[in-house]
Amino acid sequence: MELRQLTYFVAVAEELHFGRAAERLHIVQSAVSQQIQRLERELRAELFDRTPRRVRLTSAGERLLPEARAVLAAAEKARAAVAPPPGLRIGTGTRPGRHLDRALAAFAERLPDVPVELVVLPAEERLGKVAGGQLDAAFVRAAEPPPGVRVLPLWADPLMAALPAAHPLAARAEIDLIELAGLPLALTPRRTNPALVDLVVDACRRAGFEPLPGPASGFLQDTLAAVGVRPLWTVVYASHARVLHSSRVAFVPFRTPGLALFTGLAVPAADPTPDLDALVLACADR
């Protein structure tokens, strides 16, 4: 007796139709019929009463059905016992940063056998894939979640000014925004990061000036390359500035209270899985 035969038997018993059972199993009807016949020969009992108009279980088939279901359930349980854990697929940006590194390390301490796969995607795609179930969670900054997704606040990401290393302000320990009023501001296009652009532009206006528009690029490295050779300024996350090295660009903190965006964890709105619960706790521990 094979598990395949019991699977086919249960499908026919539930559908009471060989054709529908074959469609459900994604195989041809003849294969279902052949396996059922082999099972009947092995058990020396007819399991179905077949007529041109209907198919129904015999008394032997009725006795076999709960036992077959139990065997198949036990087989599935055995597979699950030795299968590797499914793990978590987590969306993130191009540079995870030290906060995320620490959160993942804390998660690994809590659940060392659960693998984590980081998927680098734009923020909008991250949120869409959490909503669609292709990602278990995603780290996002100042994001508006779509239906079916909620964002749990995690930590603040301070911003620093990036300006030419030869500029007089580059030697300062910290600066005020108003001191940058005479330099053009090079930012990513608003469509690619509206939260960041709105934060910086609104802060400049509150400081008393309208930022001069500089060249816009969707890539930080291109923007920093321009800052290194022209009188421009931009902003970078402090966590990124720690790993960015350029002799032409200086990174200077803003004077308190400064600028910051909050990072959150986008998760499905439904009740979280135990693995996701552990990830949230690990983020709190970071």
CSV table of C-alpha atoms in Angstrom, one decimal:
chain,number,residue,atom,x,y,z
A,1,MET,CA,0.0,0.0,0.0
A,2,GLU,CA,1.4,3.4,-1.0
A,3,LEU,CA,0.7,6.9,0.3
A,4,ARG,CA,-0.1,7.9,-3.3
A,5,GLN,CA,-2.8,5.3,-3.5
A,6,LEU,CA,-4.4,6.5,-0.2
A,7,THR,CA,-4.2,10.1,-1.4
A,8,TYR,CA,-6.1,9.1,-4.6
A,9,PHE,CA,-8.6,7.1,-2.6
A,10,VAL,CA,-9.4,10.0,-0.3
A,11,ALA,CA,-9.8,12.4,-3.2
A,12,VAL,CA,-12.3,10.1,-5.0
A,13,ALA,CA,-14.1,9.4,-1.7
A,14,GLU,CA,-14.5,13.2,-1.1
A,15,GLU,CA,-15.4,14.1,-4.7
A,16,LEU,CA,-17.4,10.9,-5.4
A,17,HIS,CA,-16.3,11.4,-9.0
A,18,PHE,CA,-13.2,10.1,-10.7
A,19,GLY,CA,-12.9,13.1,-13.1
A,20,ARG,CA,-13.2,15.7,-10.4
A,21,ALA,CA,-10.7,13.9,-8.2
A,22,ALA,CA,-8.2,13.8,-11.1
A,23,GLU,CA,-8.6,17.5,-11.7
A,24,ARG,CA,-8.1,18.2,-7.9
A,25,LEU,CA,-4.9,16.0,-8.0
A,26,HIS,CA,-3.7,17.6,-11.3
A,27,ILE,CA,-3.3,14.2,-13.0
A,28,VAL,CA,-5.2,12.3,-15.7
A,29,GLN,CA,-8.3,10.3,-14.7
A,30,SER,CA,-6.8,7.0,-16.0
A,31,ALA,CA,-4.0,7.2,-13.4
A,32,VAL,CA,-6.5,7.7,-10.6
A,33,SER,CA,-8.5,4.7,-11.8
A,34,GLN,CA,-5.4,2.5,-12.1
A,35,GLN,CA,-4.1,3.3,-8.6
A,36,ILE,CA,-7.5,2.7,-7.0
A,37,GLN,CA,-7.8,-0.7,-8.8
A,38,ARG,CA,-4.3,-1.7,-7.5
A,39,LEU,CA,-5.3,-0.6,-4.0
A,40,GLU,CA,-8.5,-2.7,-4.2
A,41,ARG,CA,-6.6,-5.8,-5.4
A,42,GLU,CA,-4.1,-5.4,-2.6
A,43,LEU,CA,-6.8,-5.0,0.0
A,44,ARG,CA,-9.0,-7.7,-1.7
A,45,ALA,CA,-12.0,-5.5,-1.3
A,46,GLU,CA,-14.0,-3.1,-3.6
A,47,LEU,CA,-13.9,0.4,-2.2
A,48,PHE,CA,-16.3,2.1,-4.6
A,49,ASP,CA,-19.6,1.1,-6.1
A,50,ARG,CA,-19.3,2.4,-9.7
A,51,THR,CA,-22.2,2.9,-12.0
A,52,PRO,CA,-22.4,5.0,-15.2
A,53,ARG,CA,-24.3,7.7,-13.2
A,54,ARG,CA,-22.6,7.8,-9.8
A,55,VAL,CA,-19.8,6.7,-7.6
A,56,ARG,CA,-20.3,5.9,-4.0
A,57,LEU,CA,-18.3,4.3,-1.2
A,58,THR,CA,-18.9,0.6,-0.3
A,59,SER,CA,-19.0,-0.4,3.3
A,60,ALA,CA,-15.3,-1.3,3.0
A,61,GLY,CA,-14.5,2.1,1.6
A,62,GLU,CA,-16.4,3.8,4.4
A,63,ARG,CA,-14.3,1.9,6.9
A,64,LEU,CA,-11.1,2.7,5.1
A,65,LEU,CA,-11.7,6.4,4.7
A,66,PRO,CA,-11.0,7.6,8.3
A,67,GLU,CA,-8.0,5.3,8.5
A,68,ALA,CA,-6.6,6.6,5.2
A,69,ARG,CA,-7.0,10.2,6.4
A,70,ALA,CA,-5.2,9.3,9.6
A,71,VAL,CA,-2.3,7.7,7.8
A,72,LEU,CA,-2.0,10.8,5.5
A,73,ALA,CA,-2.1,13.2,8.4
A,74,ALA,CA,0.6,11.1,10.2
A,75,ALA,CA,2.8,11.2,7.1
A,76,GLU,CA,2.4,15.0,6.8
A,77,LYS,CA,3.3,15.4,10.5
A,78,ALA,CA,6.4,13.2,10.0
A,79,ARG,CA,7.5,15.4,7.0
A,80,ALA,CA,7.0,18.6,9.1
A,81,ALA,CA,9.1,17.2,11.9
A,82,VAL,CA,12.2,16.9,9.8
A,83,ALA,CA,11.6,19.9,7.4
A,84,PRO,CA,13.8,22.9,7.9
A,85,PRO,CA,12.0,25.9,9.5
A,86,PRO,CA,10.5,28.2,6.8
A,87,GLY,CA,12.3,31.2,8.2
A,88,LEU,CA,11.4,34.9,7.7
A,89,ARG,CA,11.7,36.9,4.5
A,90,ILE,CA,12.2,40.5,5.5
A,91,GLY,CA,12.3,43.5,3.2
A,92,THR,CA,14.9,46.3,3.7
A,93,GLY,CA,16.7,49.1,2.0
A,94,THR,CA,20.1,49.0,0.4
A,95,ARG,CA,22.0,49.7,3.6
A,96,PRO,CA,20.5,48.0,6.7
A,97,GLY,CA,22.5,50.0,9.3
A,98,ARG,CA,23.7,49.1,12.7
A,99,HIS,CA,20.2,49.1,14.3
A,100,LEU,CA,19.0,46.4,12.0
A,101,ASP,CA,22.3,44.5,12.4
A,102,ARG,CA,21.8,44.5,16.2
A,103,ALA,CA,18.1,43.5,15.8
A,104,LEU,CA,18.9,40.5,13.6
A,105,ALA,CA,21.7,39.5,16.0
A,106,ALA,CA,19.2,39.6,18.9
A,107,PHE,CA,16.7,37.6,16.8
A,108,ALA,CA,19.3,35.0,16.1
A,109,GLU,CA,20.0,34.6,19.8
A,110,ARG,CA,16.2,34.1,20.5
A,111,LEU,CA,15.6,31.7,17.6
A,112,PRO,CA,18.9,30.4,16.3
A,113,ASP,CA,17.3,27.8,14.1
A,114,VAL,CA,15.1,30.2,12.2
A,115,PRO,CA,16.8,31.5,9.0
A,116,VAL,CA,16.3,35.1,7.9
A,117,GLU,CA,16.5,36.2,4.3
A,118,LEU,CA,16.9,40.0,3.6
A,119,VAL,CA,15.2,41.2,0.4
A,120,VAL,CA,16.4,44.6,-0.8
A,121,LEU,CA,13.5,46.5,-2.4
A,122,PRO,CA,12.2,50.1,-2.7
A,123,ALA,CA,10.0,51.0,0.2
A,124,GLU,CA,6.7,50.9,-1.8
A,125,GLU,CA,7.5,47.5,-3.1
A,126,ARG,CA,8.3,46.3,0.4
A,127,LEU,CA,5.0,47.4,1.7
A,128,GLY,CA,3.2,45.8,-1.3
A,129,LYS,CA,4.9,42.5,-0.8
A,130,VAL,CA,4.0,42.4,2.9
A,131,ALA,CA,0.4,43.1,2.0
A,132,GLY,CA,0.5,40.3,-0.7
A,133,GLY,CA,2.2,37.8,1.6
A,134,GLN,CA,5.5,37.6,-0.3
A,135,LEU,CA,7.4,39.1,2.6
A,136,ASP,CA,6.8,38.3,6.3
A,137,ALA,CA,7.8,41.9,7.3
A,138,ALA,CA,9.7,44.9,6.1
A,139,PHE,CA,11.7,47.7,7.6
A,140,VAL,CA,10.5,51.1,6.4
A,141,ARG,CA,10.9,54.7,7.3
A,142,ALA,CA,8.0,57.1,7.8
A,143,ALA,CA,5.8,54.9,5.5
A,144,GLU,CA,2.0,55.0,5.1
A,145,PRO,CA,0.9,51.4,5.2
A,146,PRO,CA,-1.5,49.9,2.6
A,147,PRO,CA,-4.7,48.1,3.7
A,148,GLY,CA,-3.9,44.9,5.5
A,149,VAL,CA,-0.5,46.1,6.8
A,150,ARG,CA,0.4,47.9,10.0
A,151,VAL,CA,3.7,49.6,10.9
A,152,LEU,CA,5.2,49.2,14.4
A,153,PRO,CA,7.4,52.1,15.4
A,154,LEU,CA,11.0,51.0,16.3
A,155,TRP,CA,13.7,53.7,16.4
A,156,ALA,CA,14.6,57.1,15.2
A,157,ASP,CA,17.3,57.5,12.5
A,158,PRO,CA,19.1,60.8,12.9
A,159,LEU,CA,20.2,62.7,9.7
A,160,MET,CA,23.5,64.4,9.2
A,161,ALA,CA,24.6,67.1,6.7
A,162,ALA,CA,26.9,66.0,3.9
A,163,LEU,CA,28.9,68.9,2.4
A,164,PRO,CA,32.2,69.4,0.6
A,165,ALA,CA,35.2,68.6,2.8
A,166,ALA,CA,36.8,71.9,1.8
A,167,HIS,CA,33.8,74.0,2.9
A,168,PRO,CA,34.4,76.0,6.1
A,169,LEU,CA,31.4,74.3,7.8
A,170,ALA,CA,33.0,70.9,7.3
A,171,ALA,CA,35.3,71.4,10.3
A,172,ARG,CA,32.4,72.2,12.7
A,173,ALA,CA,31.4,69.8,15.4
A,174,GLU,CA,27.7,70.5,14.6
A,175,ILE,CA,25.8,73.0,12.5
A,176,ASP,CA,22.4,74.8,12.3
A,177,LEU,CA,20.3,74.4,9.2
A,178,ILE,CA,20.2,78.1,8.6
A,179,GLU,CA,24.0,78.0,8.1
A,180,LEU,CA,23.4,76.0,4.9
A,181,ALA,CA,21.0,78.5,3.4
A,182,GLY,CA,23.6,79.8,0.9
A,183,LEU,CA,24.3,76.3,-0.5
A,184,PRO,CA,22.1,74.4,-3.0
A,185,LEU,CA,20.4,71.4,-1.6
A,186,ALA,CA,20.8,68.1,-3.6
A,187,LEU,CA,18.0,65.6,-2.7
A,188,THR,CA,16.5,62.6,-4.2
A,189,PRO,CA,13.4,63.3,-6.2
A,190,ARG,CA,10.4,63.5,-3.9
A,191,ARG,CA,8.6,60.6,-5.6
A,192,THR,CA,11.3,58.2,-4.5
A,193,ASN,CA,11.3,59.3,-0.8
A,194,PRO,CA,8.6,61.8,0.0
A,195,ALA,CA,9.0,61.5,3.8
A,196,LEU,CA,12.7,62.4,3.6
A,197,VAL,CA,12.2,65.3,1.2
A,198,ASP,CA,9.3,66.7,3.0
A,199,LEU,CA,11.1,66.5,6.4
A,200,VAL,CA,14.2,68.4,5.1
A,201,VAL,CA,12.4,71.0,3.1
A,202,ASP,CA,9.9,71.8,5.9
A,203,ALA,CA,12.7,72.0,8.4
A,204,CYS,CA,14.5,74.5,6.2
A,205,ARG,CA,11.4,76.6,5.9
A,206,ARG,CA,10.9,76.6,9.7
A,207,ALA,CA,14.6,77.6,10.1
A,208,GLY,CA,13.8,80.7,8.0
A,209,PHE,CA,14.9,79.9,4.4
A,210,GLU,CA,13.7,78.3,1.2
A,211,PRO,CA,16.4,75.7,0.1
A,212,LEU,CA,18.1,76.4,-3.2
A,213,PRO,CA,17.4,73.5,-5.5
A,214,GLY,CA,20.4,71.5,-6.5
A,215,PRO,CA,20.9,68.5,-8.8
A,216,ALA,CA,18.5,65.6,-8.0
A,217,SER,CA,19.6,62.0,-8.1
A,218,GLY,CA,17.9,58.8,-7.0
A,219,PHE,CA,21.3,57.3,-6.0
A,220,LEU,CA,23.1,58.5,-2.9
A,221,GLN,CA,26.6,57.7,-4.3
A,222,ASP,CA,25.9,60.0,-7.3
A,223,THR,CA,24.7,62.8,-5.0
A,224,LEU,CA,27.8,62.4,-2.8
A,225,ALA,CA,30.0,62.5,-5.8
A,226,ALA,CA,28.4,65.8,-6.9
A,227,VAL,CA,28.8,67.2,-3.3
A,228,GLY,CA,32.5,66.3,-3.4
A,229,VAL,CA,33.2,68.5,-6.3
A,230,ARG,CA,30.6,71.3,-6.1
A,231,PRO,CA,29.3,73.7,-3.4
A,232,LEU,CA,26.3,71.6,-2.5
A,233,TRP,CA,24.8,69.9,0.6
A,234,THR,CA,22.6,66.9,1.2
A,235,VAL,CA,21.5,64.7,4.1
A,236,VAL,CA,22.5,61.1,5.0
A,237,TYR,CA,21.4,58.9,7.8
A,238,ALA,CA,23.9,58.9,10.6
A,239,SER,CA,24.1,55.1,10.5
A,240,HIS,CA,25.1,55.3,6.8
A,241,ALA,CA,27.6,58.1,7.4
A,242,ARG,CA,29.5,55.8,9.7
A,243,VAL,CA,30.3,53.4,6.8
A,244,LEU,CA,30.7,56.0,4.0
A,245,HIS,CA,34.2,57.1,3.4
A,246,SER,CA,35.2,60.0,1.1
A,247,SER,CA,38.1,62.4,1.3
A,248,ARG,CA,35.9,64.9,-0.6
A,249,VAL,CA,32.8,64.8,1.6
A,250,ALA,CA,32.3,65.6,5.3
A,251,PHE,CA,29.4,64.5,7.4
A,252,VAL,CA,28.4,66.9,10.2
A,253,PRO,CA,25.6,66.5,12.8
A,254,PHE,CA,22.9,69.0,13.1
A,255,ARG,CA,22.6,70.9,16.3
A,256,THR,CA,20.0,69.4,18.7
A,257,PRO,CA,17.2,68.7,18.2
A,258,GLY,CA,18.3,67.9,14.6
A,259,LEU,CA,16.5,65.9,12.0
A,260,ALA,CA,15.4,62.3,12.2
A,261,LEU,CA,13.0,59.8,10.5
A,262,PHE,CA,11.5,56.9,12.4
A,263,THR,CA,12.0,53.3,11.2
A,264,GLY,CA,9.1,51.0,11.6
A,265,LEU,CA,8.5,47.3,11.0
A,266,ALA,CA,5.7,46.7,8.5
A,267,VAL,CA,3.8,43.5,9.3
A,268,PRO,CA,0.5,41.9,8.3
A,269,ALA,CA,-2.4,43.4,10.2
A,270,ALA,CA,-3.5,39.8,11.2
A,271,ASP,CA,-2.2,38.2,14.4
A,272,PRO,CA,1.6,37.8,14.2
A,273,THR,CA,3.3,34.4,14.0
A,274,PRO,CA,5.6,33.4,16.9
A,275,ASP,CA,8.6,34.1,14.7
A,276,LEU,CA,7.4,37.6,14.0
A,277,ASP,CA,6.7,38.2,17.7
A,278,ALA,CA,10.3,37.2,18.3
A,279,LEU,CA,11.5,39.6,15.7
A,280,VAL,CA,9.5,42.5,17.2
A,281,LEU,CA,11.0,41.7,20.7
A,282,ALA,CA,14.5,41.5,19.1
A,283,CYS,CA,14.0,45.0,17.6
A,284,ALA,CA,13.1,46.3,21.0
A,285,ASP,CA,16.3,44.7,22.5
A,286,ARG,CA,18.6,46.2,19.8
